């Protein structure tokens, strides 16, 4: 799929202020600094569409982008960011939770995990919760450019082995690099296919 148009629409913390739920929507979630905003820029081919930072905790709101006028990408704040107050943390987790569980047009949630790390408890627990709540999701292993081919496949096998302890069928998964563009076509194809199913 070609991205002909990508525009920022609105940022907020309230579900009712999000754009009308009239198009399929794909949201990006994962630990702070995992590369959510970078992946949105990589997929859309727009360097500064979503705001990026080397410091965790950059994205603090629900950010909607309209793509090709017929689907939405959503950049969400990260979880597991230690340097914010408890009050702020609770606020984030509340609006993220209501977004994930109540947004009617959420076609798929992309759960980003850092391909360099061994399976992290916080990600595994989050994935388990999605399963229980029956939220459609796939996993994206990010920053693959930072590993050798063998290091990457070793880490991903480890991750899959961990997932297979609680999942009969391993959730859909992709590998990405926002530096090299690896995974772009595969992810956009997946979105295109999902759009056609949702729009039927
Ligand atoms: P928060 O908004 O803070 O939750 O972070 P985020 O998940 O949106 O991460 P962001 O896209 O801001 O990227 C965090 C840092 O990781 C930045 O310094 C990026 O340049 C870097 N980064 C993101 N993706 C990649 C990648 O695929 N490869 C490499 N090498 N660096 C990446
Ligand atoms: Mg971000």
JSON list of C-alpha atoms and ligand atoms in Angstrom, two decimals:
[
{"chain": "A", "resi": 1, "resn": "UNK", "atom": "CA", "xyz": [0.00, 0.00, 0.00]},
{"chain": "A", "resi": 2, "resn": "UNK", "atom": "CA", "xyz": [1.23, 3.48, -0.83]},
{"chain": "A", "resi": 3, "resn": "UNK", "atom": "CA", "xyz": [0.84, 6.27, 1.70]},
{"chain": "A", "resi": 4, "resn": "UNK", "atom": "CA", "xyz": [-0.27, 9.27, -0.31]},
{"chain": "A", "resi": 5, "resn": "UNK", "atom": "CA", "xyz": [-1.50, 11.42, 2.53]},
{"chain": "A", "resi": 6, "resn": "UNK", "atom": "CA", "xyz": [-0.69, 11.48, 6.24]},
{"chain": "A", "resi": 7, "resn": "UNK", "atom": "CA", "xyz": [-1.96, 14.28, 8.42]},
{"chain": "A", "resi": 8, "resn": "UNK", "atom": "CA", "xyz": [-2.04, 14.99, 12.11]},
{"chain": "A", "resi": 9, "resn": "UNK", "atom": "CA", "xyz": [-5.59, 15.46, 13.38]},
{"chain": "A", "resi": 10, "resn": "UNK", "atom": "CA", "xyz": [-5.78, 15.87, 17.15]},
{"chain": "A", "resi": 11, "resn": "UNK", "atom": "CA", "xyz": [-4.13, 15.09, 20.49]},
{"chain": "A", "resi": 12, "resn": "UNK", "atom": "CA", "xyz": [-6.10, 14.52, 23.65]},
{"chain": "A", "resi": 13, "resn": "UNK", "atom": "CA", "xyz": [-6.69, 12.36, 26.71]},
{"chain": "A", "resi": 14, "resn": "UNK", "atom": "CA", "xyz": [-10.39, 11.80, 26.25]},
{"chain": "A", "resi": 15, "resn": "UNK", "atom": "CA", "xyz": [-12.04, 9.14, 24.22]},
{"chain": "A", "resi": 16, "resn": "UNK", "atom": "CA", "xyz": [-15.00, 11.36, 23.42]},
{"chain": "A", "resi": 17, "resn": "UNK", "atom": "CA", "xyz": [-12.71, 13.97, 21.87]},
{"chain": "A", "resi": 18, "resn": "UNK", "atom": "CA", "xyz": [-11.09, 11.48, 19.48]},
{"chain": "A", "resi": 19, "resn": "UNK", "atom": "CA", "xyz": [-12.09, 11.76, 15.79]},
{"chain": "A", "resi": 20, "resn": "UNK", "atom": "CA", "xyz": [-15.34, 10.01, 14.81]},
{"chain": "A", "resi": 21, "resn": "UNK", "atom": "CA", "xyz": [-14.90, 6.23, 14.98]},
{"chain": "A", "resi": 22, "resn": "UNK", "atom": "CA", "xyz": [-15.77, 5.86, 11.31]},
{"chain": "A", "resi": 23, "resn": "UNK", "atom": "CA", "xyz": [-12.56, 4.40, 9.86]},
{"chain": "A", "resi": 24, "resn": "UNK", "atom": "CA", "xyz": [-10.34, 1.45, 10.79]},
{"chain": "A", "resi": 25, "resn": "UNK", "atom": "CA", "xyz": [-7.75, 2.45, 13.35]},
{"chain": "A", "resi": 26, "resn": "UNK", "atom": "CA", "xyz": [-4.31, 1.08, 14.30]},
{"chain": "A", "resi": 27, "resn": "UNK", "atom": "CA", "xyz": [-2.70, 2.18, 17.55]},
{"chain": "A", "resi": 28, "resn": "UNK", "atom": "CA", "xyz": [0.87, 1.80, 18.76]},
{"chain": "A", "resi": 29, "resn": "UNK", "atom": "CA", "xyz": [1.66, 0.89, 22.33]},
{"chain": "A", "resi": 30, "resn": "UNK", "atom": "CA", "xyz": [4.63, -0.41, 24.29]},
{"chain": "A", "resi": 31, "resn": "UNK", "atom": "CA", "xyz": [7.21, 0.69, 26.80]},
{"chain": "A", "resi": 32, "resn": "UNK", "atom": "CA", "xyz": [8.43, 4.27, 26.71]},
{"chain": "A", "resi": 33, "resn": "UNK", "atom": "CA", "xyz": [11.26, 4.69, 24.20]},
{"chain": "A", "resi": 34, "resn": "UNK", "atom": "CA", "xyz": [10.55, 1.40, 22.38]},
{"chain": "A", "resi": 35, "resn": "UNK", "atom": "CA", "xyz": [10.08, 3.32, 19.12]},
{"chain": "A", "resi": 36, "resn": "UNK", "atom": "CA", "xyz": [6.32, 3.83, 18.66]},
{"chain": "A", "resi": 37, "resn": "UNK", "atom": "CA", "xyz": [6.50, 7.36, 17.28]},
{"chain": "A", "resi": 38, "resn": "UNK", "atom": "CA", "xyz": [9.50, 6.47, 15.10]},
{"chain": "A", "resi": 39, "resn": "UNK", "atom": "CA", "xyz": [7.63, 3.55, 13.59]},
{"chain": "A", "resi": 40, "resn": "UNK", "atom": "CA", "xyz": [4.69, 5.80, 12.69]},
{"chain": "A", "resi": 41, "resn": "UNK", "atom": "CA", "xyz": [7.10, 8.12, 10.89]},
{"chain": "A", "resi": 42, "resn": "UNK", "atom": "CA", "xyz": [8.83, 5.22, 9.16]},
{"chain": "A", "resi": 43, "resn": "UNK", "atom": "CA", "xyz": [5.54, 3.70, 7.93]},
{"chain": "A", "resi": 44, "resn": "UNK", "atom": "CA", "xyz": [4.22, 7.00, 6.65]},
{"chain": "A", "resi": 45, "resn": "UNK", "atom": "CA", "xyz": [7.55, 8.15, 5.23]},
{"chain": "A", "resi": 46, "resn": "UNK", "atom": "CA", "xyz": [7.19, 11.46, 7.12]},
{"chain": "A", "resi": 47, "resn": "UNK", "atom": "CA", "xyz": [10.16, 12.30, 9.33]},
{"chain": "A", "resi": 48, "resn": "UNK", "atom": "CA", "xyz": [8.40, 14.56, 11.79]},
{"chain": "A", "resi": 49, "resn": "UNK", "atom": "CA", "xyz": [4.78, 13.46, 11.75]},
{"chain": "A", "resi": 50, "resn": "UNK", "atom": "CA", "xyz": [4.99, 11.98, 15.26]},
{"chain": "A", "resi": 51, "resn": "UNK", "atom": "CA", "xyz": [7.28, 13.59, 17.84]},
{"chain": "A", "resi": 52, "resn": "UNK", "atom": "CA", "xyz": [10.35, 11.54, 18.77]},
{"chain": "A", "resi": 53, "resn": "UNK", "atom": "CA", "xyz": [12.86, 11.81, 21.57]},
{"chain": "A", "resi": 54, "resn": "UNK", "atom": "CA", "xyz": [15.90, 9.99, 22.86]},
{"chain": "A", "resi": 55, "resn": "UNK", "atom": "CA", "xyz": [14.41, 10.42, 26.32]},
{"chain": "A", "resi": 56, "resn": "UNK", "atom": "CA", "xyz": [11.52, 8.19, 27.38]},
{"chain": "A", "resi": 57, "resn": "UNK", "atom": "CA", "xyz": [8.14, 9.78, 28.08]},
{"chain": "A", "resi": 58, "resn": "UNK", "atom": "CA", "xyz": [7.93, 11.96, 24.96]},
{"chain": "A", "resi": 59, "resn": "UNK", "atom": "CA", "xyz": [4.41, 11.03, 23.80]},
{"chain": "A", "resi": 60, "resn": "UNK", "atom": "CA", "xyz": [1.94, 11.96, 26.51]},
{"chain": "A", "resi": 61, "resn": "UNK", "atom": "CA", "xyz": [-1.39, 12.05, 24.70]},
{"chain": "A", "resi": 62, "resn": "UNK", "atom": "CA", "xyz": [-3.54, 10.04, 22.30]},
{"chain": "A", "resi": 63, "resn": "UNK", "atom": "CA", "xyz": [-2.44, 11.35, 18.88]},
{"chain": "A", "resi": 64, "resn": "UNK", "atom": "CA", "xyz": [-4.57, 10.71, 15.83]},
{"chain": "A", "resi": 65, "resn": "UNK", "atom": "CA", "xyz": [-3.24, 10.76, 12.26]},
{"chain": "A", "resi": 66, "resn": "UNK", "atom": "CA", "xyz": [-5.46, 10.31, 9.20]},
{"chain": "A", "resi": 67, "resn": "UNK", "atom": "CA", "xyz": [-3.86, 8.20, 6.48]},
{"chain": "A", "resi": 68, "resn": "UNK", "atom": "CA", "xyz": [-4.97, 8.35, 2.84]},
{"chain": "A", "resi": 69, "resn": "UNK", "atom": "CA", "xyz": [-8.23, 9.80, 4.18]},
{"chain": "A", "resi": 70, "resn": "UNK", "atom": "CA", "xyz": [-9.47, 6.30, 4.96]},
{"chain": "A", "resi": 71, "resn": "UNK", "atom": "CA", "xyz": [-7.80, 4.92, 8.07]},
{"chain": "A", "resi": 72, "resn": "UNK", "atom": "CA", "xyz": [-6.20, 6.19, 11.27]},
{"chain": "A", "resi": 73, "resn": "UNK", "atom": "CA", "xyz": [-2.86, 5.67, 12.94]},
{"chain": "A", "resi": 74, "resn": "UNK", "atom": "CA", "xyz": [-2.68, 6.43, 16.65]},
{"chain": "A", "resi": 75, "resn": "UNK", "atom": "CA", "xyz": [0.43, 7.20, 18.67]},
{"chain": "A", "resi": 76, "resn": "UNK", "atom": "CA", "xyz": [0.01, 6.48, 22.38]},
{"chain": "A", "resi": 77, "resn": "UNK", "atom": "CA", "xyz": [2.14, 7.25, 25.43]},
{"chain": "A", "resi": 78, "resn": "UNK", "atom": "CA", "xyz": [4.42, 4.48, 26.58]},
{"chain": "A", "resi": 79, "resn": "UNK", "atom": "CA", "xyz": [3.94, 2.40, 29.69]},
{"chain": "A", "resi": 80, "resn": "UNK", "atom": "CA", "xyz": [6.57, 1.63, 32.32]},
{"chain": "A", "resi": 81, "resn": "UNK", "atom": "CA", "xyz": [8.03, 5.11, 32.37]},
{"chain": "A", "resi": 82, "resn": "UNK", "atom": "CA", "xyz": [9.40, 5.58, 35.88]},
{"chain": "A", "resi": 83, "resn": "UNK", "atom": "CA", "xyz": [10.07, 9.30, 35.85]},
{"chain": "A", "resi": 84, "resn": "UNK", "atom": "CA", "xyz": [6.52, 10.55, 36.15]},
{"chain": "A", "resi": 85, "resn": "UNK", "atom": "CA", "xyz": [4.49, 11.03, 39.31]},
{"chain": "A", "resi": 86, "resn": "UNK", "atom": "CA", "xyz": [2.06, 8.37, 40.53]},
{"chain": "A", "resi": 87, "resn": "UNK", "atom": "CA", "xyz": [-0.83, 10.76, 39.80]},
{"chain": "A", "resi": 88, "resn": "UNK", "atom": "CA", "xyz": [0.34, 11.21, 36.22]},
{"chain": "A", "resi": 89, "resn": "UNK", "atom": "CA", "xyz": [0.90, 7.45, 35.84]},
{"chain": "A", "resi": 90, "resn": "UNK", "atom": "CA", "xyz": [-2.63, 6.71, 37.02]},
{"chain": "A", "resi": 91, "resn": "UNK", "atom": "CA", "xyz": [-4.04, 9.34, 34.68]},
{"chain": "A", "resi": 92, "resn": "UNK", "atom": "CA", "xyz": [-2.17, 7.83, 31.71]},
{"chain": "A", "resi": 93, "resn": "UNK", "atom": "CA", "xyz": [-3.13, 4.29, 32.49]},
{"chain": "A", "resi": 94, "resn": "UNK", "atom": "CA", "xyz": [-6.79, 5.31, 32.90]},
{"chain": "A", "resi": 95, "resn": "UNK", "atom": "CA", "xyz": [-7.10, 7.05, 29.55]},
{"chain": "A", "resi": 96, "resn": "UNK", "atom": "CA", "xyz": [-5.01, 4.43, 27.74]},
{"chain": "A", "resi": 97, "resn": "UNK", "atom": "CA", "xyz": [-7.18, 1.70, 29.25]},
{"chain": "A", "resi": 98, "resn": "UNK", "atom": "CA", "xyz": [-10.40, 3.38, 28.24]},
{"chain": "A", "resi": 99, "resn": "UNK", "atom": "CA", "xyz": [-9.03, 4.05, 24.75]},
{"chain": "A", "resi": 100, "resn": "UNK", "atom": "CA", "xyz": [-7.99, 0.41, 24.24]},
{"chain": "A", "resi": 101, "resn": "UNK", "atom": "CA", "xyz": [-11.12, -1.17, 25.65]},
{"chain": "A", "resi": 102, "resn": "UNK", "atom": "CA", "xyz": [-13.73, 1.27, 24.34]},
{"chain": "A", "resi": 103, "resn": "UNK", "atom": "CA", "xyz": [-12.53, 2.59, 20.99]},
{"chain": "A", "resi": 104, "resn": "UNK", "atom": "CA", "xyz": [-15.00, 0.92, 18.62]},
{"chain": "A", "resi": 105, "resn": "UNK", "atom": "CA", "xyz": [-12.98, 1.21, 15.42]},
{"chain": "A", "resi": 106, "resn": "UNK", "atom": "CA", "xyz": [-9.69, -0.12, 16.86]},
{"chain": "A", "resi": 107, "resn": "UNK", "atom": "CA", "xyz": [-8.90, -2.71, 14.18]},
{"chain": "A", "resi": 108, "resn": "UNK", "atom": "CA", "xyz": [-5.58, -3.78, 15.69]},
{"chain": "A", "resi": 109, "resn": "UNK", "atom": "CA", "xyz": [-3.22, -2.72, 18.43]},
{"chain": "A", "resi": 110, "resn": "UNK", "atom": "CA", "xyz": [0.48, -2.95, 17.63]},
{"chain": "A", "resi": 111, "resn": "UNK", "atom": "CA", "xyz": [2.36, -3.91, 20.78]},
{"chain": "A", "resi": 112, "resn": "UNK", "atom": "CA", "xyz": [5.98, -2.88, 20.33]},
{"chain": "A", "resi": 113, "resn": "UNK", "atom": "CA", "xyz": [8.73, -4.70, 22.17]},
{"chain": "A", "resi": 114, "resn": "UNK", "atom": "CA", "xyz": [12.45, -4.01, 22.00]},
{"chain": "A", "resi": 115, "resn": "UNK", "atom": "CA", "xyz": [14.07, -6.84, 20.04]},
{"chain": "A", "resi": 116, "resn": "UNK", "atom": "CA", "xyz": [17.31, -6.41, 22.00]},
{"chain": "A", "resi": 117, "resn": "UNK", "atom": "CA", "xyz": [15.79, -7.42, 25.31]},
{"chain": "A", "resi": 118, "resn": "UNK", "atom": "CA", "xyz": [14.84, -10.76, 26.79]},
{"chain": "A", "resi": 119, "resn": "UNK", "atom": "CA", "xyz": [11.07, -11.06, 27.38]},
{"chain": "A", "resi": 120, "resn": "UNK", "atom": "CA", "xyz": [10.10, -8.40, 29.91]},
{"chain": "A", "resi": 121, "resn": "UNK", "atom": "CA", "xyz": [7.50, -9.02, 32.59]},
{"chain": "A", "resi": 122, "resn": "UNK", "atom": "CA", "xyz": [5.75, -5.71, 31.95]},
{"chain": "A", "resi": 123, "resn": "UNK", "atom": "CA", "xyz": [5.22, -6.55, 28.24]},
{"chain": "A", "resi": 124, "resn": "UNK", "atom": "CA", "xyz": [4.16, -10.13, 28.90]},
{"chain": "A", "resi": 125, "resn": "UNK", "atom": "CA", "xyz": [1.63, -8.99, 31.49]},
{"chain": "A", "resi": 126, "resn": "UNK", "atom": "CA", "xyz": [0.27, -6.35, 29.14]},
{"chain": "A", "resi": 127, "resn": "UNK", "atom": "CA", "xyz": [-0.08, -8.93, 26.33]},
{"chain": "A", "resi": 128, "resn": "UNK", "atom": "CA", "xyz": [-1.86, -11.32, 28.68]},
{"chain": "A", "resi": 129, "resn": "UNK", "atom": "CA", "xyz": [-4.33, -8.59, 29.63]},
{"chain": "A", "resi": 130, "resn": "UNK", "atom": "CA", "xyz": [-5.05, -7.92, 25.95]},
{"chain": "A", "resi": 131, "resn": "UNK", "atom": "CA", "xyz": [-5.77, -11.60, 25.45]},
{"chain": "A", "resi": 132, "resn": "UNK", "atom": "CA", "xyz": [-8.17, -11.69, 28.38]},
{"chain": "A", "resi": 133, "resn": "UNK", "atom": "CA", "xyz": [-9.94, -8.55, 27.16]},
{"chain": "A", "resi": 134, "resn": "UNK", "atom": "CA", "xyz": [-10.03, -9.98, 23.60]},
{"chain": "A", "resi": 135, "resn": "UNK", "atom": "CA", "xyz": [-8.39, -6.90, 22.10]},
{"chain": "A", "resi": 136, "resn": "UNK", "atom": "CA", "xyz": [-7.04, -7.64, 18.60]},
{"chain": "A", "resi": 137, "resn": "UNK", "atom": "CA", "xyz": [-3.28, -7.15, 18.60]},
{"chain": "A", "resi": 138, "resn": "UNK", "atom": "CA", "xyz": [0.03, -8.11, 16.99]},
{"chain": "A", "resi": 139, "resn": "UNK", "atom": "CA", "xyz": [3.57, -7.79, 18.32]},
{"chain": "A", "resi": 140, "resn": "UNK", "atom": "CA", "xyz": [6.28, -5.74, 16.62]},
{"chain": "A", "resi": 141, "resn": "UNK", "atom": "CA", "xyz": [9.92, -6.39, 17.53]},
{"chain": "A", "resi": 142, "resn": "UNK", "atom": "CA", "xyz": [11.57, -2.97, 17.14]},
{"chain": "A", "resi": 143, "resn": "UNK", "atom": "CA", "xyz": [15.12, -1.68, 16.67]},
{"chain": "A", "resi": 144, "resn": "UNK", "atom": "CA", "xyz": [16.18, -4.79, 14.77]},
{"chain": "A", "resi": 145, "resn": "UNK", "atom": "CA", "xyz": [19.06, -2.79, 13.21]},
{"chain": "A", "resi": 146, "resn": "UNK", "atom": "CA", "xyz": [20.78, -2.85, 16.59]},
{"chain": "A", "resi": 147, "resn": "UNK", "atom": "CA", "xyz": [21.28, -6.64, 16.51]},
{"chain": "A", "resi": 148, "resn": "UNK", "atom": "CA", "xyz": [23.12, -9.09, 14.32]},
{"chain": "A", "resi": 149, "resn": "UNK", "atom": "CA", "xyz": [20.96, -11.46, 12.28]},
{"chain": "A", "resi": 150, "resn": "UNK", "atom": "CA", "xyz": [21.72, -14.34, 14.63]},
{"chain": "A", "resi": 151, "resn": "UNK", "atom": "CA", "xyz": [21.24, -12.22, 17.75]},
{"chain": "A", "resi": 152, "resn": "UNK", "atom": "CA", "xyz": [17.85, -11.11, 16.47]},
{"chain": "A", "resi": 153, "resn": "UNK", "atom": "CA", "xyz": [16.62, -14.59, 15.63]},
{"chain": "A", "resi": 154, "resn": "UNK", "atom": "CA", "xyz": [17.86, -15.89, 18.99]},
{"chain": "A", "resi": 155, "resn": "UNK", "atom": "CA", "xyz": [15.94, -13.19, 20.87]},
{"chain": "A", "resi": 156, "resn": "UNK", "atom": "CA", "xyz": [12.78, -13.67, 18.86]},
{"chain": "A", "resi": 157, "resn": "UNK", "atom": "CA", "xyz": [12.87, -17.45, 19.38]},
{"chain": "A", "resi": 158, "resn": "UNK", "atom": "CA", "xyz": [13.23, -16.83, 23.11]},
{"chain": "A", "resi": 159, "resn": "UNK", "atom": "CA", "xyz": [10.24, -14.50, 23.02]},
{"chain": "A", "resi": 160, "resn": "UNK", "atom": "CA", "xyz": [8.12, -16.97, 21.10]},
{"chain": "A", "resi": 161, "resn": "UNK", "atom": "CA", "xyz": [9.07, -19.74, 23.53]},
{"chain": "A", "resi": 162, "resn": "UNK", "atom": "CA", "xyz": [7.94, -17.52, 26.41]},
{"chain": "A", "resi": 163, "resn": "UNK", "atom": "CA", "xyz": [4.65, -16.69, 24.66]},
{"chain": "A", "resi": 164, "resn": "UNK", "atom": "CA", "xyz": [3.97, -20.33, 23.88]},
{"chain": "A", "resi": 165, "resn": "UNK", "atom": "CA", "xyz": [3.77, -20.99, 27.63]},
{"chain": "A", "resi": 166, "resn": "UNK", "atom": "CA", "xyz": [0.46, -19.13, 27.73]},
{"chain": "A", "resi": 167, "resn": "UNK", "atom": "CA", "xyz": [-0.68, -18.96, 24.10]},
{"chain": "A", "resi": 168, "resn": "UNK", "atom": "CA", "xyz": [-1.75, -22.02, 22.13]},
{"chain": "A", "resi": 169, "resn": "UNK", "atom": "CA", "xyz": [-1.18, -20.08, 18.93]},
{"chain": "A", "resi": 170, "resn": "UNK", "atom": "CA", "xyz": [1.57, -17.48, 19.06]},
{"chain": "A", "resi": 171, "resn": "UNK", "atom": "CA", "xyz": [0.17, -13.99, 18.37]},
{"chain": "A", "resi": 172, "resn": "UNK", "atom": "CA", "xyz": [0.95, -12.43, 14.98]},
{"chain": "A", "resi": 173, "resn": "UNK", "atom": "CA", "xyz": [4.34, -10.75, 14.97]},
{"chain": "A", "resi": 174, "resn": "UNK", "atom": "CA", "xyz": [6.56, -8.53, 12.85]},
{"chain": "A", "resi": 175, "resn": "UNK", "atom": "CA", "xyz": [10.13, -7.27, 12.93]},
{"chain": "A", "resi": 176, "resn": "UNK", "atom": "CA", "xyz": [10.91, -3.61, 12.30]},
{"chain": "A", "resi": 177, "resn": "UNK", "atom": "CA", "xyz": [13.65, -1.03, 12.10]},
{"chain": "A", "resi": 178, "resn": "UNK", "atom": "CA", "xyz": [12.78, 2.62, 11.80]},
{"chain": "A", "resi": 179, "resn": "UNK", "atom": "CA", "xyz": [16.37, 3.27, 10.75]},
{"chain": "A", "resi": 180, "resn": "UNK", "atom": "CA", "xyz": [16.56, 0.88, 7.80]},
{"chain": "A", "resi": 181, "resn": "UNK", "atom": "CA", "xyz": [12.84, 0.70, 7.02]},
{"chain": "A", "resi": 182, "resn": "UNK", "atom": "CA", "xyz": [12.82, -3.05, 7.63]},
{"chain": "A", "resi": 183, "resn": "UNK", "atom": "CA", "xyz": [9.28, -4.38, 8.01]},
{"chain": "A", "resi": 184, "resn": "UNK", "atom": "CA", "xyz": [7.58, -1.43, 6.35]},
{"chain": "A", "resi": 185, "resn": "UNK", "atom": "CA", "xyz": [6.04, -3.31, 3.47]},
{"chain": "A", "resi": 186, "resn": "UNK", "atom": "CA", "xyz": [4.94, -6.23, 5.59]},
{"chain": "A", "resi": 187, "resn": "UNK", "atom": "CA", "xyz": [3.26, -3.99, 8.16]},
{"chain": "A", "resi": 188, "resn": "UNK", "atom": "CA", "xyz": [1.52, -1.88, 5.52]},
{"chain": "A", "resi": 189, "resn": "UNK", "atom": "CA", "xyz": [0.33, -5.03, 3.73]},
{"chain": "A", "resi": 190, "resn": "UNK", "atom": "CA", "xyz": [-1.09, -6.29, 7.00]},
{"chain": "A", "resi": 191, "resn": "UNK", "atom": "CA", "xyz": [-2.93, -2.99, 7.52]},
{"chain": "A", "resi": 192, "resn": "UNK", "atom": "CA", "xyz": [-4.23, -3.06, 3.95]},
{"chain": "A", "resi": 193, "resn": "UNK", "atom": "CA", "xyz": [-5.57, -6.60, 4.38]},
{"chain": "A", "resi": 194, "resn": "UNK", "atom": "CA", "xyz": [-7.13, -5.76, 7.73]},
{"chain": "A", "resi": 195, "resn": "UNK", "atom": "CA", "xyz": [-8.74, -2.63, 6.25]},
{"chain": "A", "resi": 196, "resn": "UNK", "atom": "CA", "xyz": [-10.36, -4.71, 3.54]},
{"chain": "A", "resi": 197, "resn": "UNK", "atom": "CA", "xyz": [-11.76, -7.19, 6.09]},
{"chain": "A", "resi": 198, "resn": "UNK", "atom": "CA", "xyz": [-13.03, -4.44, 8.40]},
{"chain": "A", "resi": 199, "resn": "UNK", "atom": "CA", "xyz": [-14.59, -2.47, 5.53]},
{"chain": "A", "resi": 200, "resn": "UNK", "atom": "CA", "xyz": [-16.50, -5.46, 4.17]},
{"chain": "B", "resi": 1, "resn": "LIG", "atom": "P1", "xyz": [7.69, 7.52, 24.13]},
{"chain": "B", "resi": 1, "resn": "LIG", "atom": "O1", "xyz": [6.88, 8.47, 23.30]},
{"chain": "B", "resi": 1, "resn": "LIG", "atom": "O2", "xyz": [8.59, 8.23, 25.07]},
{"chain": "B", "resi": 1, "resn": "LIG", "atom": "O3", "xyz": [6.87, 6.48, 24.79]},
{"chain": "B", "resi": 1, "resn": "LIG", "atom": "O4", "xyz": [8.74, 6.76, 23.15]},
{"chain": "B", "resi": 1, "resn": "LIG", "atom": "P2", "xyz": [8.48, 6.05, 21.74]},
{"chain": "B", "resi": 1, "resn": "LIG", "atom": "O5", "xyz": [8.16, 4.62, 21.96]},
{"chain": "B", "resi": 1, "resn": "LIG", "atom": "O6", "xyz": [7.54, 6.84, 20.90]},
{"chain": "B", "resi": 1, "resn": "LIG", "atom": "O7", "xyz": [9.96, 6.10, 21.10]},
{"chain": "B", "resi": 1, "resn": "LIG", "atom": "P3", "xyz": [10.53, 7.11, 20.00]},
{"chain": "B", "resi": 1, "resn": "LIG", "atom": "O8", "xyz": [9.96, 6.79, 18.66]},
{"chain": "B", "resi": 1, "resn": "LIG", "atom": "O9", "xyz": [10.42, 8.50, 20.50]},
{"chain": "B", "resi": 1, "resn": "LIG", "atom": "O10", "xyz": [12.06, 6.62, 19.95]},
{"chain": "B", "resi": 1, "resn": "LIG", "atom": "C1", "xyz": [12.87, 6.56, 21.11]},
{"chain": "B", "resi": 1, "resn": "LIG", "atom": "C2", "xyz": [14.32, 6.53, 20.71]},
{"chain": "B", "resi": 1, "resn": "LIG", "atom": "O11", "xyz": [14.63, 5.30, 20.04]},
{"chain": "B", "resi": 1, "resn": "LIG", "atom": "C3", "xyz": [14.73, 7.64, 19.75]},
{"chain": "B", "resi": 1, "resn": "LIG", "atom": "O12", "xyz": [16.04, 8.04, 20.09]},
{"chain": "B", "resi": 1, "resn": "LIG", "atom": "C4", "xyz": [14.72, 6.97, 18.39]},
{"chain": "B", "resi": 1, "resn": "LIG", "atom": "O13", "xyz": [15.60, 7.56, 17.46]},
{"chain": "B", "resi": 1, "resn": "LIG", "atom": "C5", "xyz": [15.18, 5.55, 18.74]},
{"chain": "B", "resi": 1, "resn": "LIG", "atom": "N1", "xyz": [14.63, 4.55, 17.82]},
{"chain": "B", "resi": 1, "resn": "LIG", "atom": "C6", "xyz": [13.34, 4.33, 17.53]},
{"chain": "B", "resi": 1, "resn": "LIG", "atom": "N2", "xyz": [13.19, 3.34, 16.65]},
{"chain": "B", "resi": 1, "resn": "LIG", "atom": "C7", "xyz": [14.43, 2.89, 16.36]},
{"chain": "B", "resi": 1, "resn": "LIG", "atom": "C8", "xyz": [14.94, 1.86, 15.51]},
{"chain": "B", "resi": 1, "resn": "LIG", "atom": "O14", "xyz": [14.22, 1.13, 14.81]},
{"chain": "B", "resi": 1, "resn": "LIG", "atom": "N3", "xyz": [16.30, 1.70, 15.49]},
{"chain": "B", "resi": 1, "resn": "LIG", "atom": "C9", "xyz": [17.14, 2.46, 16.25]},
{"chain": "B", "resi": 1, "resn": "LIG", "atom": "N4", "xyz": [18.45, 2.20, 16.18]},
{"chain": "B", "resi": 1, "resn": "LIG", "atom": "N5", "xyz": [16.70, 3.44, 17.05]},
{"chain": "B", "resi": 1, "resn": "LIG", "atom": "C10", "xyz": [15.36, 3.65, 17.11]},
{"chain": "B", "resi": 2, "resn": "LIG", "atom": "MG1", "xyz": [6.35, 8.44, 21.37]}
]
